XYZ file of C-alpha atoms in Angstrom:
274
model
C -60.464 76.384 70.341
C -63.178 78.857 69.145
C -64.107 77.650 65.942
C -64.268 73.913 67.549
C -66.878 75.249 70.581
C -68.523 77.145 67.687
C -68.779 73.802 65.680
C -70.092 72.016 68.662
C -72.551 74.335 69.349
C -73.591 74.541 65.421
C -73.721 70.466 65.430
C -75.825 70.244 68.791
C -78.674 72.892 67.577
C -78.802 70.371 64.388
C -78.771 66.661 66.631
C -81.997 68.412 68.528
C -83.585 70.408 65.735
C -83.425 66.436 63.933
C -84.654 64.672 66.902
C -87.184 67.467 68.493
C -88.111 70.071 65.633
C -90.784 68.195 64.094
C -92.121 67.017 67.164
C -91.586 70.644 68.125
C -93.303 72.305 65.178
C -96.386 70.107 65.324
C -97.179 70.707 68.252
C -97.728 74.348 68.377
C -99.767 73.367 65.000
C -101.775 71.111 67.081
C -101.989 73.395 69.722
C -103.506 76.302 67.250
C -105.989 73.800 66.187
C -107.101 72.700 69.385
C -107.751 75.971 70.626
C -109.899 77.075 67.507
C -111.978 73.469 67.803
C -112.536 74.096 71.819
C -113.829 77.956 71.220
C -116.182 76.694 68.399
C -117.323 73.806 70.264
C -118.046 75.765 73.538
C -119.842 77.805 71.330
C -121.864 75.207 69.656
C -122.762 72.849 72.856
C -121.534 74.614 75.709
C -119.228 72.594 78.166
C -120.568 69.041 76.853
C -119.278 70.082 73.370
C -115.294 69.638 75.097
C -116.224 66.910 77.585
C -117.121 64.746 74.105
C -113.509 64.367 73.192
C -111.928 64.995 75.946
C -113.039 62.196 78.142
C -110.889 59.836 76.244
C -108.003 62.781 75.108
C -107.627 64.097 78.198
C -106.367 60.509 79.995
C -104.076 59.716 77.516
C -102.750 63.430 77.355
C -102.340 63.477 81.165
C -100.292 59.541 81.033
C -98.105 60.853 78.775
C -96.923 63.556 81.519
C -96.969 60.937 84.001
C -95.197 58.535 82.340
C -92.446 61.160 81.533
C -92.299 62.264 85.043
C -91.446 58.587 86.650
C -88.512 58.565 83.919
C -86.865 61.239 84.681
C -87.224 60.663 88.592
C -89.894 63.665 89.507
C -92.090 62.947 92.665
C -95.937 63.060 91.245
C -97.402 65.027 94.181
C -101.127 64.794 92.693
C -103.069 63.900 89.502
C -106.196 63.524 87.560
C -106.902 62.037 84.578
C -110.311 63.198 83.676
C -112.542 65.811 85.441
C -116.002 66.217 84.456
C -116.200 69.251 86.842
C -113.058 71.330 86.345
C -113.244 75.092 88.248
C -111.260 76.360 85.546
C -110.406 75.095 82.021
C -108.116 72.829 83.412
C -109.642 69.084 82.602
C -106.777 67.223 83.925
C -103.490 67.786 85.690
C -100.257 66.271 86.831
C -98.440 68.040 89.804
C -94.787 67.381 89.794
C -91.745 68.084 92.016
C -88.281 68.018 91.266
C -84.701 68.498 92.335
C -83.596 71.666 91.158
C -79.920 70.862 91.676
C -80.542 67.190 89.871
C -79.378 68.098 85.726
C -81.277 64.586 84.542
C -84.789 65.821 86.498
C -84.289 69.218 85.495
C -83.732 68.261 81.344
C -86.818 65.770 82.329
C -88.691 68.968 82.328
C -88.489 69.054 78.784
C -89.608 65.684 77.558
C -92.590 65.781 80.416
C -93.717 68.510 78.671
C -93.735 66.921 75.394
C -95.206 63.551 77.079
C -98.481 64.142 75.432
C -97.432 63.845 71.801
C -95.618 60.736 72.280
C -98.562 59.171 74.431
C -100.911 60.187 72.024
C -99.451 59.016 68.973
C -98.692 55.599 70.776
C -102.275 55.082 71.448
C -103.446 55.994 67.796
C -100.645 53.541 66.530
C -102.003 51.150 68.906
C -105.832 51.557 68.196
C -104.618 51.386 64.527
C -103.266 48.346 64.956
C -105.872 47.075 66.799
C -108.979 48.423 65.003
C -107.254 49.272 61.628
C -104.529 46.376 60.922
C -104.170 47.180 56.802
C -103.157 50.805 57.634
C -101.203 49.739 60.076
C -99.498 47.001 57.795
C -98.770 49.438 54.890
C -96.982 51.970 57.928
C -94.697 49.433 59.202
C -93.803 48.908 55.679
C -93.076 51.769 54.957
C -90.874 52.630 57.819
C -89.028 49.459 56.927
C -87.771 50.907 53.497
C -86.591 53.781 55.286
C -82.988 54.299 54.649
C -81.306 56.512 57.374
C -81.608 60.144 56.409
C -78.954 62.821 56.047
C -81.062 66.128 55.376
C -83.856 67.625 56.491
C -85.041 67.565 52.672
C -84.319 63.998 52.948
C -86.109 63.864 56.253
C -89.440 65.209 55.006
C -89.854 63.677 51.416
C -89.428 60.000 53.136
C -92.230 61.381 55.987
C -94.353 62.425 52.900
C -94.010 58.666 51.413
C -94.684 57.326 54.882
C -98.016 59.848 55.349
C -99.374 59.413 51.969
C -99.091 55.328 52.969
C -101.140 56.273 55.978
C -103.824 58.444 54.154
C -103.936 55.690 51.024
C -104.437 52.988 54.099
C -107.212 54.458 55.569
C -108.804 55.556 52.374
C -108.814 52.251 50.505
C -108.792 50.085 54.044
C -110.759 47.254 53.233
C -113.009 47.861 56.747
C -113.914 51.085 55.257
C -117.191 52.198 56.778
C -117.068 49.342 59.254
C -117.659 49.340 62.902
C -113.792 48.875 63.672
C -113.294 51.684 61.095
C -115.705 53.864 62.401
C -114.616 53.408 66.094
C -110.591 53.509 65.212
C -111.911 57.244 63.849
C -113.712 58.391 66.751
C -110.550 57.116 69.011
C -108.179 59.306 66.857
C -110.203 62.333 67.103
C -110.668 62.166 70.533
C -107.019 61.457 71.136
C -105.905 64.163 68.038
C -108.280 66.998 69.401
C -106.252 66.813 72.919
C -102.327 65.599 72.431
C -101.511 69.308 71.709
C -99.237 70.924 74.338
C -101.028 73.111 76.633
C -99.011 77.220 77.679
C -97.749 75.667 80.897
C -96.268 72.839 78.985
C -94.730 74.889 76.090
C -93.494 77.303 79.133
C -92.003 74.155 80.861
C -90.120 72.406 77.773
C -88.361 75.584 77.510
C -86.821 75.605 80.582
C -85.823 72.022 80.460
C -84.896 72.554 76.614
C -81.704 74.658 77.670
C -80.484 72.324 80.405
C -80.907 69.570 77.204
C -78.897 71.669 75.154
C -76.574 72.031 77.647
C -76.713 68.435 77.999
C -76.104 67.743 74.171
C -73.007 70.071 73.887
C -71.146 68.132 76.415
C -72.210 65.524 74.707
C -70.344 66.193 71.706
C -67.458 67.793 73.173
C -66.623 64.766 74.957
C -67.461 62.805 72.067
C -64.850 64.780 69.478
C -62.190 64.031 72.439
C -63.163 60.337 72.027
C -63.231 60.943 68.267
C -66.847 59.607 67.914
C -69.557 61.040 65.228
C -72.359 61.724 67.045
C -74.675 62.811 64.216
C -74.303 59.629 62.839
C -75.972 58.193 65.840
C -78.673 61.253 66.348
C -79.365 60.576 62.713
C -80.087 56.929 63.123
C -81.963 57.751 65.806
C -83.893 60.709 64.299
C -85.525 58.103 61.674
C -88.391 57.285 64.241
C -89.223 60.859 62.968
C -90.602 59.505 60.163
C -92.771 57.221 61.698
C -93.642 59.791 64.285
C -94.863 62.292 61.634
C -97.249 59.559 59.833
C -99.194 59.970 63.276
C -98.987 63.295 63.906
C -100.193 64.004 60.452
C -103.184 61.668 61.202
C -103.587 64.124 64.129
C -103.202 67.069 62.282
C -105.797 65.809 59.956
C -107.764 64.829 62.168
C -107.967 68.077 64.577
C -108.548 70.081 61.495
C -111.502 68.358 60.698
C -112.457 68.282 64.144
C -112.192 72.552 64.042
C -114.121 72.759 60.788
C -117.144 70.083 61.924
C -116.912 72.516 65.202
C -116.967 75.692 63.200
C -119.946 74.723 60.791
C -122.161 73.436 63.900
C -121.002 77.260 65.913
C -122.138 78.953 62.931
C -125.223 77.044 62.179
C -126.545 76.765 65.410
C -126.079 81.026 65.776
C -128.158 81.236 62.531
C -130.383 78.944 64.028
C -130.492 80.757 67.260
C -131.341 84.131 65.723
């Protein structure tokens, strides 16, 4: 009976470290890279140097939480999308109640929290599509010839493949330097520089990531009663991963270059200044 609850337990930490751990991983990365970009740029131009992504970031950020919160049944008690004059550093909100005693709502807390990333990289897929159809094109292809993955190994070099299709899109995009081109950029940075997860966020998945876990091991113990393999399900499922981490790459890219355009104005400005 021991070794099969240790088994379960072993077998749910890999179904969400699959399904979440990227998603997981990148977005403290984005998070890091957002906060280095907003100090420079406060530096640099003040308050108008964050309100010149953020008026389009900040929206989709925020619909991501809200989104997340009508599908997992929490009452939105207020919200705002967009505030050109926050009191504090907060530039948009969702306020949220829940039943405590409700398991679904409480796991909910979880993917709320992580709303923003899949907003975010919905948006840049869809302003890619829109704006930048041959990158687009050569993604969906390459998710296409994605055969289900068994490994982690197996899960990154087939994300590598898929983001070095994105990168060779938009380098060699036949609309290179065009107005669609140009815009589809300025919409990813915007979007990039604000899908990281804020500390209240990050403080909030981790509440509702042990009621998931929770979740999962039942899961699978009632599963190995029915005899069913659930990783071969999570792993079928975990495949969007690739696809996932072709746009989070293009907003890892994307934030970083954000941070170091930020940086070089901050320092040039305080040489300029002096």
């Amino acid at each position: 009976m021991m070794e099969t609850l240790v088994s379960i337990i072993i077998l749910s930490v890999m179904e969400l470290v699959y399904l979440f751990g990227i998603i997981i991983i990148v977005g403290f990365l984005l998070g890091w890279l957002e906060t280095i970009a907003a100090q420079w740029a406060y530096k640099a131009f003040g308050k108008t140097g964050i309100l010149l992504t953020s008026c389009i970031g900040t929206p989709i950020h925020e619909t991501g939480h809200a989104l997340m919160c009508l599908l997992f049944g929490h009452k939105i008690i207020a919200i705002k999308f967009f505030d050109l004059n926050p009191q504090n550093e907060t530039l948009g909100y969702v306020q949220h109640s829940f039943d405590k005693h409700n398991l679904y709502q409480n796991m909910g807390n979880f993917f709320i929290s992580l709303g923003p990333i899949f907003s975010g990289s919905a948006a840049i897929l869809f302003f890619m599509y829109w704006l930048e159809p041959y990158t687009f094109s050569a993604l969906r292809q390459m998710a296409a010839s994605v055969p289900v993955v068994h490994t982690v190994t197996d899960l990154l070099i087939w994300s590598g493949h898929s983001m070095s299709s994105v990168y060779y899109g938009l380098w060699n995009s036949p609309s290179f330097g065009s107005l669609k081109y140009c815009v589809f950029l300025v919409l990813a940075i915007c979007i990039s520089s604000h899908i990281a997860l804020s500390k209240i966020d990050i403080k909030n998945a981790m509440a509702g990531l042990s009621v998931t876990f929770f979740c999962v091991v039942v899961g699978n113990f009632i599963a190995a009663f029915l005899g069913i393999d659930t990783l071969y399900y999570v792993l079928e499922a975990a495949n969007y991963n690739v696809y996932l981490l072709s746009i989070l790459s293009v907003s890892l890219l994307f934030s970083l270059f954000t941070a170091m355009v930020m940086g070089v104005c901050a320092g040039f400005l305080k040489i300029h200044r002096t």
